[in-house]
Amino acid sequence: MDLKERVCGELQKEVPKGASFTKFNTQHQQKWEDPSSTSDYSTRIEPPFQAFNQTSQTQSLLLCNNQIKVPMQDGSVNDLLQASKIQDWDPSAMLNNLSFLGQKIHQLQDLVYLIIGRKGQVLGRPDELLVQQQQLVTADLTSIIVQLISTAGSLLPSVKQTLSAATTSLGQCGEFGGVVFPSSAQGLNDGVQPQNAGGSKVSEPPNSVDITSNNGNEQSNHIIEEHELKDEEDAEEGENLLPGTYEILQLEKEEILAPHTHFCTICGKGFKRDANLRMHMRGHGDEYKTPGALAKPTKESSSEPTIIKRYSCPYAGCKRNKDHKKFQPLKTILCVKNHYKRTHCDKSYICSRCNTKKFSVIADLKTHEKHCGKDKWLCSCGTTFSRKDKLFGHITLFQGHTPAIPSDEIKAAPAGTSDGATNKVGSVNFNLSYVSSESEVQSSSMDIKGGIDDAVGYFSPLSFDTCNFGGFHEFPRPPFDDSESSFAFLLSRSCNYSQKSGEE
Amino acid sequence: MLSFQSSKNVLSLTEDLLVRIYELLAAESDRKSFRLVCREFRRIDTLTRRHLRVIRIEFLPILLRKYPRLQSLDLSACPRIDDGVVSLLLTRVGPGSNSPILGHWAWGLKSLVLSRATGLRFSGLEMLARACPCLESVDVSYCCGFGDREAAALSSAVGLRELNMDKCLQLTDVGLAKIAVGCSKLEKLSLKWCMEMTDLGIDLLCKKCVDLKYLDVSYLKVTNESLHSIASLLKLEVLGLMACPLIDDVGLQFIERGCPSLKVIDVSRCEGVSSSGLIFVVRGHRNLLELNAGYCLSQELSTALLHQMKNLNHLEVIRIDGARISETSFQVISANCKSLVEIGLSKCLGVTNMGIMRLVSACINLRVLNLTCCHSITDAAISAIAYSCRSLVCLKVESCNMITEKGLCQLGSFCLLLEEIDLTDCCGVNDKGLEYLSRCSELSCLKLGLCTNISNKGLSYIGFNCLKIHELDLYRCTGIGDDGLEALSNGCKKLRKLNLSYCNEVSDRGLGYIGRLEELSDLEMRALHKITGVGLEAVAVGCKRLADLDMKHCEKVGDSGFWALAYYSKNLRQINLSYCGISDMALCMVMGNLSRLQEAKLVHLSNCTVEGVELALRACCVRIKKVKLFAPLRFMLSSEILEILHARGCIIRWD
C-alpha cells in the first residue's frame, strides 16, 4: 500500500500536464451544453454536481482528456508498456510509468467531475441523449481504468501467486480506486446507478477488456506453444511404472486452467513456458543476457537418482485420477493440462472453416484447421480421410457406408448453368461441412419447388423453357415481305417465348 | 392389315385373342396401324403396351397417362427433359385428378432409358429413382453432366440390375462407390469413357457388387490392379476391356486364374496386350464363347496361342482385326472351333482365298463374316463362303475389289438369309451382280458406296425384290439417277436410312420419290447440284420422320425449300446446312421452328449475314445442343448469344 500511496501522491503533482489539451474544449462544450431539461433527474443529480462544481477549472481539463483518450489508448499506452519492458528496471522507468499513471488517474478524476458536473448543467434534457452521453463517459472511464491497471501491474516488482497476472492486477485495481478516489468513486456510483443499466458497465468492462489485453500479450507465446502441446498424453501411454515407484502430484483445477505458470519476478508478466520467460527477462537488464541466464536450467537430477514425478488428474472418477482402480498417471504438467481440458472442459474452440469440429485445446483446433478442407474424403458416417484409398478401404470394410459428396456442389448446381456441361469436376471446392443424405434430399426437393415457382430464371436448370409443356408454342410465322420489321418481331418473340414457356 | 369389310369379324374376337395378335406385331409401324383401326384396338394397345419411346417431349404427360402398364420408357430421343419436367410428371398425374397420386405410371416401370438427357440432374434422378420402386435397368449413357451427385441420387434405386453409364464424363470413383454400395444387386454395368474412374472405384465395385455378370471398363485408364479385383468376380460372364492403355499381359494373368464364369472378353485395342496375354486368358477359360482381340496382335498369331485355341471348342465369336494371319492359322481355327458363328478379320494381313476356304470348310455355322479390306480375296472365296455357310447373315467385304457378279451370284443362290452386306468400294459390283444379290430377299442393309458401276437398272432389282431394306448407302454411286430412286421408293417402303451424297444425277424428281418413303429418318444428300427447293419441299412434306438431314453443298436449294423444312420436318434433330444458299430469313425459320433440333452445322452460308446467324441462334438457343459455325463469327457474333449458348450447355465448334 505504501507504494500505491506514493504513486497517488506523485500523480497529483502531474495534474497540470493535462492543461495542455485545453484547446480541444470548444467542440465538446458545444456538444454538451445543448440544453433541454428533464425535471426527473434534477433532484437527484443536483447535489453532487454542486459539490464538485466547487473545484473549479477542472471542467475544461476533463473535456480535453476525453478527446485524447482515443489515440492514447492504443498507441501511446502500448509504447509506454513497450518501453518499460525494454528498459532496465530502473527508477527512471518507474518514474515514467508513474507519471503515466498520474496522467491517467487525472483523466479519470476529470471524467468523474465531468459526469457529475454535466448532470447539473443539463437539467431537463431528454433521457436518450443523456443516456448516450453517460455511456460515452463510462466507456472512457473504462478504457482509462484498464490502462491504469496494465501500467500499474508492470510497476509491481514481483507477483508470486498462482493466480494469473491479469487477475492480480484486476484485484489491485479495486484497491487503487479505493485509495485514490474514495469519494469520487462513490460519487460515480451514486450518480450513475440510479439512472440506468449503464451504471453496471462501469464495473463490468474492466474484466472483459482485461482479457483482451491479456491475449495481446500472449500472442507471441502461442506460436511456440502449439508445437509442443501435442506430444502430451500419448507419449507415456506405453509406460508401465509400478505403483509406488513414483511420486504422484495432483494440481488443482484452477492451477491447471491458469493461463500462465511462469511469472517475471520484476514486472510480473506471466508466461506459459520458462523459455519465453527467459527471453523476456533479457529486457530487464544485461545480467539476464548472459548465456548462463539464458540457458535451460540444467537438470542436475540426471546424475542423481531422483524420484520420478507423475501427475494425477483432479477430476474424481477419471482414469487419470489417482483414486481410480486402473490409475494411469500423466507424465508431465503439460499432459495434465491437455488431458484436463480435453476430457473435462467444454470444447469452446470451433473450427471457423467447417463450423463443426470443436476443441477444448486451442492447439488441437490449429492442427485441425491446418487440415480442415484438406480431408476431402468424407464418409457418410462422418469420418474424414486425407486419402481416397483410405476412404475406399473404410467403405469396403463397413456395410452401408458410402462416400459423402461435399455440400458445396448443391449450392453451386442451382446457381450454375443449365446443363452441367459447364460444371467442371476440378472446380468443385471441397470446403466441406457434413451433410447427411436426408438433408440433401430435402434441399434438393426444395430447390425444385423454388425452380417451379420462379421459373422465369432464364438459366436455371429447372426452368421449363426447354420442355414446352402443354403444347409447344410454335414459332411465329412472320410476314416475309418486310424483312426488318419481321426481324424485330422475331427477336422479341423469341424472348417472350422463352419466358412464357418458363412460367409453365 | 385388316380391311374394313372384315372388321366385324375381327371385332368378334375376344380380348385375349386380340392381345395375342397385337403381341405378334413386331414393328412399331404395324402397331401404329393396329391401334388406328378402332377404339377397341386402341384399348388393346393401351392395355398391352409395355414399351414407350417418346419422341416429342410435349406429349409425354398425355402418353404416360394413357399407358398405365408401361414397363420400359425410353426418353433418349428427348434430351431436353430436365428436373422440372420430372417433378411435373411425378406430381401432376392429370388435370382432372384431384388427389395427386405420385407418378402412378412409375410404379411398374422396370427400364428407363435416359441416354443423352443432359438436362437431368441429381434432383430429377433422385425423384425418378424413388418413384420407380421396380426399376431394374437404367441407361444414363452420354449424359455429360452425370457426376457423383447424380450417381448418388440414382443409387437409391436399390433394385437396379442393369446400369449403363457410358461417357458420364464427370463420374468419379466416389459416384461409382455410391452406386456400388447402393445397388448391390447390379448384374450389368457399363462404364465406357468414364475417364475419371480409377482402380479404387473398380476395386470397391468388385467387392460390393459380387453378382456382376457384365462389366465394361473400356477406354478407362485402369491398370492391372483393376483386373486383379475383377478376377474375384465369380459370376462375371462378359468383360469389356477395350482400349485400356494401361492393361497388359500381367493383368490378364489374374483373369486366367479368376472369373470362373467368363464367357466373353474384349481386349481389342489394348496397347499393352500381346499374344502371351491372350494365352493366359485362353488357357484359363476353356469355355470362352467370344474373344475380341482386334488390333492388339500386331505380330502374327503365335503358335503357342494357336495351340491354346485348340481347346476353345465352344468359341462362337472371334475377332482378330488387324492381325497378321497365315493359312495354317485358319486350319487350326477351323479344325477346333467348329461352333464359330462370327469371325472378324477386318484389315488382317495374309487373308487369302485358300485361308478362307479352309476356314469355312469346317465352320459351317458362320453367320457373320467381316473381311473388310482383305484385298486379296476373290470370287473364289466368296463362292466357298456362300456354299458352306448357308446361314450367313452378315458379310462385310468393303474394298475387296476383286469381287464380281460371280461371287454375288453364289451369294444370291445359297445365302438366302443374308441380311446385311457391305460392298463399299467394290468396283467389281455391277447391275448384274445386284440382280443376283436381290435374290436375298431378307436383305435389310445394303452398302454400295463408291460402286460406280451400278446404275438405275441395278437399283431397280433391289427395289423390286428386297422389300425389307431399311438402310441403303449409295454414296458416290454416280450412275444412280431419278429412275433408280423411283424403283426404290416403290419397293423399299421400310427404308430408314439413305445416303445419296454425290449422286449428281439425282434431281427434284428423284427427291419427289424419296418423299414417298414415310419411314425415312436419315437422309444424306450432299452436293446434289441439281436439286432445288421443290425437291427439298417434297422430302420435307413426305418424310415425316426425318430426323437427320445432311444437305451440305446443295447450293441450288432456295428458301422455299427451307421454309417447307421449317414447317413440316418437326422431328428433325440434326441438320447440316453448310455451303447452302439459305437466306437469313429461312435460316431463322428453320432454326426457330424446328422444335426438336439439337445439332446444326452452319458453315459457309454465303447468303447469310452475321445478324441472320445471330438471330437464328437466338431463336433456337433454348434447345440447341451442338452447333458448328464459321470460325470468324466467333468475333462477330454478340458475346451475349455466345454466353447464352454456353450457359445452356450448347457446344460450339468453330470451323
mmCIF file with all atom_site columns, C-alpha atoms in Angstrom, chain A residues 183-249:
data_model
loop_
_atom_site.group_PDB
_atom_site.id
_atom_site.type_symbol
_atom_site.label_atom_id
_atom_site.label_alt_id
_atom_site.label_comp_id
_atom_site.label_asym_id
_atom_site.label_entity_id
_atom_site.label_seq_id
_atom_site.pdbx_PDB_ins_code
_atom_site.Cartn_x
_atom_site.Cartn_y
_atom_site.Cartn_z
_atom_site.occupancy
_atom_site.B_iso_or_equiv
_atom_site.pdbx_formal_charge
_atom_site.auth_seq_id
_atom_site.auth_comp_id
_atom_site.auth_asym_id
_atom_site.auth_atom_id
_atom_site.pdbx_PDB_model_num
ATOM 1  C CA . SER A 1 183 ? -15.072 9.948   -2.721  1.00 0.00 ? 183 SER A CA 1
ATOM 2  C CA . SER A 1 184 ? -15.199 10.229  -6.471  1.00 0.00 ? 184 SER A CA 1
ATOM 3  C CA . ALA A 1 185 ? -15.729 6.522   -6.987  1.00 0.00 ? 185 ALA A CA 1
ATOM 4  C CA . GLN A 1 186 ? -18.532 6.796   -4.594  1.00 0.00 ? 186 GLN A CA 1
ATOM 5  C CA . GLY A 1 187 ? -19.931 9.743   -6.391  1.00 0.00 ? 187 GLY A CA 1
ATOM 6  C CA . LEU A 1 188 ? -19.662 7.955   -9.658  1.00 0.00 ? 188 LEU A CA 1
ATOM 7  C CA . ASN A 1 189 ? -21.666 5.076   -8.439  1.00 0.00 ? 189 ASN A CA 1
ATOM 8  C CA . ASP A 1 190 ? -24.212 7.323   -6.877  1.00 0.00 ? 190 ASP A CA 1
ATOM 9  C CA . GLY A 1 191 ? -24.599 9.304   -9.981  1.00 0.00 ? 191 GLY A CA 1
ATOM 10 C CA . VAL A 1 192 ? -24.821 6.517   -12.477 1.00 0.00 ? 192 VAL A CA 1
ATOM 11 C CA . GLN A 1 193 ? -26.535 3.629   -10.904 1.00 0.00 ? 193 GLN A CA 1
ATOM 12 C CA . PRO A 1 194 ? -29.973 5.019   -10.253 1.00 0.00 ? 194 PRO A CA 1
ATOM 13 C CA . GLN A 1 195 ? -30.379 6.163   -13.791 1.00 0.00 ? 195 GLN A CA 1
ATOM 14 C CA . ASN A 1 196 ? -29.983 3.140   -15.993 1.00 0.00 ? 196 ASN A CA 1
ATOM 15 C CA . ALA A 1 197 ? -28.213 -0.067  -16.610 1.00 0.00 ? 197 ALA A CA 1
ATOM 16 C CA . GLY A 1 198 ? -25.271 1.888   -17.855 1.00 0.00 ? 198 GLY A CA 1
ATOM 17 C CA . GLY A 1 199 ? -24.168 2.041   -14.294 1.00 0.00 ? 199 GLY A CA 1
ATOM 18 C CA . SER A 1 200 ? -23.233 -1.553  -14.249 1.00 0.00 ? 200 SER A CA 1
ATOM 19 C CA . LYS A 1 201 ? -20.976 -1.014  -17.183 1.00 0.00 ? 201 LYS A CA 1
ATOM 20 C CA . VAL A 1 202 ? -18.588 0.856   -15.050 1.00 0.00 ? 202 VAL A CA 1
ATOM 21 C CA . SER A 1 203 ? -17.764 -2.173  -13.056 1.00 0.00 ? 203 SER A CA 1
ATOM 22 C CA . GLU A 1 204 ? -18.037 -4.756  -15.773 1.00 0.00 ? 204 GLU A CA 1
ATOM 23 C CA . PRO A 1 205 ? -15.934 -3.719  -18.705 1.00 0.00 ? 205 PRO A CA 1
ATOM 24 C CA . PRO A 1 206 ? -12.595 -3.882  -16.969 1.00 0.00 ? 206 PRO A CA 1
ATOM 25 C CA . ASN A 1 207 ? -12.966 -7.629  -16.871 1.00 0.00 ? 207 ASN A CA 1
ATOM 26 C CA . SER A 1 208 ? -13.662 -8.070  -20.488 1.00 0.00 ? 208 SER A CA 1
ATOM 27 C CA . VAL A 1 209 ? -11.132 -5.590  -21.649 1.00 0.00 ? 209 VAL A CA 1
ATOM 28 C CA . ASP A 1 210 ? -8.580  -7.118  -19.438 1.00 0.00 ? 210 ASP A CA 1
ATOM 29 C CA . ILE A 1 211 ? -8.928  -10.413 -21.162 1.00 0.00 ? 211 ILE A CA 1
ATOM 30 C CA . THR A 1 212 ? -8.274  -8.890  -24.490 1.00 0.00 ? 212 THR A CA 1
ATOM 31 C CA . SER A 1 213 ? -5.211  -7.141  -23.266 1.00 0.00 ? 213 SER A CA 1
ATOM 32 C CA . ASN A 1 214 ? -4.023  -10.417 -21.928 1.00 0.00 ? 214 ASN A CA 1
ATOM 33 C CA . ASN A 1 215 ? -4.462  -12.011 -25.279 1.00 0.00 ? 215 ASN A CA 1
ATOM 34 C CA . GLY A 1 216 ? -2.385  -9.350  -26.827 1.00 0.00 ? 216 GLY A CA 1
ATOM 35 C CA . ASN A 1 217 ? 0.421   -10.224 -24.522 1.00 0.00 ? 217 ASN A CA 1
ATOM 36 C CA . GLU A 1 218 ? 0.119   -13.855 -25.177 1.00 0.00 ? 218 GLU A CA 1
ATOM 37 C CA . GLN A 1 219 ? 0.067   -13.788 -28.901 1.00 0.00 ? 219 GLN A CA 1
ATOM 38 C CA . SER A 1 220 ? 3.744   -14.303 -29.294 1.00 0.00 ? 220 SER A CA 1
ATOM 39 C CA . ASN A 1 221 ? 3.629   -17.186 -26.920 1.00 0.00 ? 221 ASN A CA 1
ATOM 40 C CA . HIS A 1 222 ? 1.007   -19.110 -28.800 1.00 0.00 ? 222 HIS A CA 1
ATOM 41 C CA . ILE A 1 223 ? 3.172   -19.690 -31.731 1.00 0.00 ? 223 ILE A CA 1
ATOM 42 C CA . ILE A 1 224 ? 5.790   -21.619 -29.868 1.00 0.00 ? 224 ILE A CA 1
ATOM 43 C CA . GLU A 1 225 ? 3.284   -23.202 -27.637 1.00 0.00 ? 225 GLU A CA 1
ATOM 44 C CA . GLU A 1 226 ? 1.341   -25.128 -30.217 1.00 0.00 ? 226 GLU A CA 1
ATOM 45 C CA . HIS A 1 227 ? 4.052   -27.354 -31.457 1.00 0.00 ? 227 HIS A CA 1
ATOM 46 C CA . GLU A 1 228 ? 4.803   -28.762 -28.113 1.00 0.00 ? 228 GLU A CA 1
ATOM 47 C CA . LEU A 1 229 ? 1.274   -29.107 -26.925 1.00 0.00 ? 229 LEU A CA 1
ATOM 48 C CA . LYS A 1 230 ? 0.680   -32.162 -28.985 1.00 0.00 ? 230 LYS A CA 1
ATOM 49 C CA . ASP A 1 231 ? 3.165   -34.580 -27.680 1.00 0.00 ? 231 ASP A CA 1
ATOM 50 C CA . GLU A 1 232 ? 1.273   -34.918 -24.347 1.00 0.00 ? 232 GLU A CA 1
ATOM 51 C CA . GLU A 1 233 ? -0.784  -37.874 -23.322 1.00 0.00 ? 233 GLU A CA 1
ATOM 52 C CA . ASP A 1 234 ? 0.021   -40.407 -25.968 1.00 0.00 ? 234 ASP A CA 1
ATOM 53 C CA . ALA A 1 235 ? 3.693   -40.282 -25.265 1.00 0.00 ? 235 ALA A CA 1
ATOM 54 C CA . GLU A 1 236 ? 3.530   -42.023 -21.937 1.00 0.00 ? 236 GLU A CA 1
ATOM 55 C CA . GLU A 1 237 ? 0.844   -44.423 -22.959 1.00 0.00 ? 237 GLU A CA 1
ATOM 56 C CA . GLY A 1 238 ? 3.132   -47.394 -23.137 1.00 0.00 ? 238 GLY A CA 1
ATOM 57 C CA . GLU A 1 239 ? 4.829   -46.628 -19.865 1.00 0.00 ? 239 GLU A CA 1
ATOM 58 C CA . ASN A 1 240 ? 4.468   -49.170 -17.135 1.00 0.00 ? 240 ASN A CA 1
ATOM 59 C CA . LEU A 1 241 ? 5.615   -47.780 -13.856 1.00 0.00 ? 241 LEU A CA 1
ATOM 60 C CA . LEU A 1 242 ? 4.938   -49.852 -10.823 1.00 0.00 ? 242 LEU A CA 1
ATOM 61 C CA . PRO A 1 243 ? 2.735   -48.086 -8.317  1.00 0.00 ? 243 PRO A CA 1
ATOM 62 C CA . GLY A 1 244 ? 4.806   -46.561 -5.572  1.00 0.00 ? 244 GLY A CA 1
ATOM 63 C CA . THR A 1 245 ? 7.919   -46.149 -7.663  1.00 0.00 ? 245 THR A CA 1
ATOM 64 C CA . TYR A 1 246 ? 6.967   -42.614 -8.457  1.00 0.00 ? 246 TYR A CA 1
ATOM 65 C CA . GLU A 1 247 ? 5.649   -39.576 -6.714  1.00 0.00 ? 247 GLU A CA 1
ATOM 66 C CA . ILE A 1 248 ? 2.120   -38.555 -7.560  1.00 0.00 ? 248 ILE A CA 1
ATOM 67 C CA . LEU A 1 249 ? 1.391   -34.898 -7.810  1.00 0.00 ? 249 LEU A CA 1
#
